[in-house]
Amino acid sequence: MKQMCSHEHVQSLLEAWARTCNRQLVFAKHFFFNIGTGHQKSLPGMYRTLLHGILESCPDLTRSALPNLWTKARGTPWQVGKEVHVSDRDVRKAFDYIVESSKTDDKLGFCFFIDGLDELENTSEFSHGDLVSLLNDWHRRSSGHVKLVVSSREHNVFVDGFSTSQRICLHEITRWDLERFSKDKLNGIQSSQVRDEIVYKIVEKAQGIFFWVTLVVT
C-alpha cells in the first residue's frame, strides 16, 4: 500500500479522474497498526490522520469544517501561542462535513488510502463490520466523489463487505515470485517431486505474504 500511495502512475490516474469532473484531487492516507499507539489502531486515530491530510492539502477547508475552532483561533493574538485542542467529536464532525459536502461542492475530489483494515482494534463499540459499513457509507454519501483504496487480510467480513469486481488478491499476483523464491531456497532437496509438493504447501499457506515465506524457508 505504501508503494501504491507514492506510485507516479497511480497518482496520474487519480488526477485524470479528478480532471474529468473538473475537480482538484485531494489525497489522504492512514495505516492501521494493531501493536502501535491508540491512534494507530482506533477509529478516532483514522479520522484524525485523514482529516489532517485533507486540511494540509486544502487549508481553505478549515474555516467551514471547523468553524468554531477557526473563529477562536482567529480571535486569539498570534503572540499568545496558545495550543488549540480538537476533540474526537469535532474531528469526526469536520470529516463528515467534508464527505457530505463533496457531492455538492464541485471543486474537490477525494481519494483515501487506508491500509490494514483488519488491524483496527475490534471492540464491542466498533467492530470490523462497522468499519466496512462506514467506508461504504462515505462513498455513497459523496455520490462517488470520494474514492477509497483499502487493504486487509482476507477475513470474511471484508471479503463479503466490498465489491468483488474491484478487488486485487495479492497472493494471486505474487504466487509465481513466491514459488521461484521457495524453489531457489530448497534446491538442496534432490527429489523434484518432493520439493514441488513442499513449495506448493508453503505458497498456499503464505497467502501472498513474502515475509512469512522467508521465515519458513531460511
Short mmCIF file of C-alpha atoms in Angstrom, two decimals, residues 40-205:
data_model
loop_
_atom_site.label_atom_id
_atom_site.label_comp_id
_atom_site.label_asym_id
_atom_site.label_seq_id
_atom_site.Cartn_x
_atom_site.Cartn_y
_atom_site.Cartn_z
CA GLN A 40 -2.74 3.78 15.13
CA LYS A 41 -5.35 1.11 15.84
CA SER A 42 -8.51 3.11 16.54
CA LEU A 43 -11.31 4.84 14.67
CA PRO A 44 -10.57 8.31 16.16
CA GLY A 45 -6.97 7.89 15.03
CA MET A 46 -8.07 7.17 11.47
CA TYR A 47 -10.33 10.23 11.42
CA ARG A 48 -7.54 12.47 12.71
CA THR A 49 -4.99 11.19 10.21
CA LEU A 50 -7.31 11.56 7.22
CA LEU A 51 -8.57 14.99 8.32
CA HIS A 52 -5.01 16.19 8.79
CA GLY A 53 -4.12 15.03 5.28
CA ILE A 54 -7.15 16.78 3.81
CA LEU A 55 -6.60 20.10 5.58
CA GLU A 56 -2.88 20.02 4.87
CA SER A 57 -3.71 19.81 1.14
CA CYS A 58 -6.62 22.26 1.33
CA PRO A 59 -6.22 24.65 4.27
CA ASP A 60 -9.16 26.71 2.99
CA LEU A 61 -11.48 23.91 4.13
CA THR A 62 -10.58 24.53 7.78
CA ARG A 63 -12.92 27.50 8.08
CA SER A 64 -16.02 25.57 7.02
CA ALA A 65 -15.09 22.18 8.52
CA LEU A 66 -14.08 23.54 11.94
CA PRO A 67 -15.93 26.87 12.19
CA ASN A 68 -15.84 27.24 15.99
CA LEU A 69 -12.15 26.50 16.24
CA TRP A 70 -11.47 28.74 13.26
CA THR A 71 -13.25 31.66 14.94
CA LYS A 72 -11.47 31.02 18.23
CA ALA A 73 -8.07 30.83 16.55
CA ARG A 74 -8.70 33.97 14.51
CA GLY A 75 -9.67 35.86 17.65
CA THR A 76 -6.52 34.89 19.53
CA PRO A 77 -3.42 37.09 19.03
CA TRP A 78 -0.67 35.08 17.39
CA GLN A 79 1.76 36.20 20.08
CA VAL A 80 -0.14 34.16 22.66
CA GLY A 81 0.90 30.91 21.02
CA LYS A 82 -1.95 29.02 22.67
CA GLU A 83 -2.33 25.35 21.77
CA VAL A 84 -5.77 24.51 20.39
CA HIS A 85 -7.30 21.19 21.43
CA VAL A 86 -9.50 19.46 18.87
CA SER A 87 -11.79 16.82 20.37
CA ASP A 88 -12.55 13.48 18.70
CA ARG A 89 -16.12 14.68 18.27
CA ASP A 90 -15.01 17.83 16.45
CA VAL A 91 -12.67 15.82 14.23
CA ARG A 92 -15.37 13.37 13.20
CA LYS A 93 -17.91 16.14 12.66
CA ALA A 94 -15.45 18.01 10.44
CA PHE A 95 -14.62 14.91 8.43
CA ASP A 96 -18.29 14.00 7.95
CA TYR A 97 -18.98 17.54 6.79
CA ILE A 98 -16.26 17.28 4.14
CA VAL A 99 -17.53 13.92 2.87
CA GLU A 100 -21.15 15.07 2.82
CA SER A 101 -20.40 18.36 1.07
CA SER A 102 -18.26 16.71 -1.62
CA LYS A 103 -21.37 15.75 -3.58
CA THR A 104 -22.45 19.38 -3.96
CA ASP A 105 -19.10 21.17 -3.82
CA ASP A 106 -17.81 20.80 -7.37
CA LYS A 107 -14.24 21.87 -6.61
CA LEU A 108 -12.71 18.82 -4.91
CA GLY A 109 -12.44 15.07 -5.47
CA PHE A 110 -11.07 12.90 -2.67
CA CYS A 111 -9.11 9.67 -2.55
CA PHE A 112 -8.32 7.95 0.74
CA PHE A 113 -5.82 5.10 1.07
CA ILE A 114 -6.45 3.03 4.20
CA ASP A 115 -4.16 0.10 4.93
CA GLY A 116 -4.70 -2.84 7.29
CA LEU A 117 -8.43 -2.68 7.99
CA ASP A 118 -8.12 -5.92 9.98
CA GLU A 119 -5.65 -4.21 12.32
CA LEU A 120 -8.31 -1.86 13.66
CA GLU A 121 -8.95 -2.83 17.26
CA ASN A 122 -12.16 -4.87 17.06
CA THR A 123 -14.34 -3.87 20.02
CA SER A 124 -17.96 -4.17 21.11
CA GLU A 125 -18.35 -0.44 20.46
CA PHE A 126 -16.98 -0.52 16.92
CA SER A 127 -16.36 -3.74 15.01
CA HIS A 128 -14.72 -4.58 11.70
CA GLY A 129 -18.22 -4.91 10.26
CA ASP A 130 -18.99 -1.37 11.39
CA LEU A 131 -15.83 -0.18 9.62
CA VAL A 132 -16.94 -1.80 6.36
CA SER A 133 -20.35 -0.12 6.64
CA LEU A 134 -18.72 3.22 7.40
CA LEU A 135 -16.42 3.13 4.36
CA ASN A 136 -19.24 2.13 2.03
CA ASP A 137 -21.33 4.94 3.51
CA TRP A 138 -18.62 7.50 2.75
CA HIS A 139 -18.64 6.54 -0.90
CA ARG A 140 -22.44 6.54 -1.08
CA ARG A 141 -22.87 9.91 0.66
CA SER A 142 -20.31 11.57 -1.59
CA SER A 143 -22.10 10.47 -4.79
CA GLY A 144 -18.85 8.88 -5.95
CA HIS A 145 -16.63 11.89 -5.33
CA VAL A 146 -14.79 10.04 -2.56
CA LYS A 147 -12.68 7.14 -3.82
CA LEU A 148 -11.35 4.54 -1.39
CA VAL A 149 -8.36 2.24 -1.77
CA VAL A 150 -8.30 -0.15 1.17
CA SER A 151 -6.40 -3.29 2.12
CA SER A 152 -6.84 -6.09 4.63
CA ARG A 153 -6.27 -9.75 5.21
CA GLU A 154 -8.95 -11.95 3.66
CA HIS A 155 -11.27 -12.06 6.65
CA ASN A 156 -14.86 -12.86 5.75
CA VAL A 157 -16.18 -9.52 6.99
CA PHE A 158 -14.03 -7.69 4.43
CA VAL A 159 -14.39 -10.22 1.61
CA ASP A 160 -18.19 -10.08 1.92
CA GLY A 161 -18.38 -6.35 2.60
CA PHE A 162 -16.81 -4.98 -0.57
CA SER A 163 -17.39 -5.44 -4.29
CA THR A 164 -15.61 -8.40 -5.88
CA SER A 165 -15.33 -6.57 -9.21
CA GLN A 166 -12.79 -4.07 -7.86
CA ARG A 167 -10.57 -6.36 -5.83
CA ILE A 168 -6.93 -7.38 -6.16
CA CYS A 169 -5.82 -10.56 -4.37
CA LEU A 170 -2.16 -10.13 -3.55
CA HIS A 171 -1.46 -13.84 -3.21
CA GLU A 172 -2.63 -14.41 -6.79
CA ILE A 173 -0.31 -11.72 -8.14
CA THR A 174 2.78 -12.76 -6.16
CA ARG A 175 2.32 -16.53 -6.38
CA TRP A 176 4.91 -17.04 -9.13
CA ASP A 177 7.52 -14.96 -7.29
CA LEU A 178 6.91 -16.91 -4.08
CA GLU A 179 7.26 -20.22 -5.92
CA ARG A 180 10.52 -19.20 -7.57
CA PHE A 181 11.96 -17.88 -4.30
CA SER A 182 10.99 -21.06 -2.41
CA LYS A 183 12.43 -23.36 -5.07
CA ASP A 184 15.72 -21.47 -5.04
CA LYS A 185 15.94 -21.79 -1.26
CA LEU A 186 15.03 -25.51 -1.30
CA ASN A 187 17.20 -26.54 -4.23
CA GLY A 188 19.13 -28.86 -1.91
CA ILE A 189 16.19 -31.29 -1.95
CA GLN A 190 17.14 -33.83 -4.62
CA SER A 191 13.65 -35.12 -5.40
CA SER A 192 11.93 -32.54 -7.59
CA GLN A 193 8.55 -34.08 -6.76
CA VAL A 194 9.07 -33.70 -3.01
CA ARG A 195 10.42 -30.16 -3.47
CA ASP A 196 7.45 -29.14 -5.62
CA GLU A 197 4.99 -30.52 -3.07
CA ILE A 198 6.68 -28.60 -0.25
CA VAL A 199 6.79 -25.41 -2.31
CA TYR A 200 3.10 -25.75 -3.16
CA LYS A 201 2.13 -26.09 0.51
CA ILE A 202 4.32 -23.14 1.52
CA VAL A 203 2.87 -20.85 -1.13
CA GLU A 204 -0.70 -21.88 -0.29
CA LYS A 205 -0.24 -21.14 3.40
#
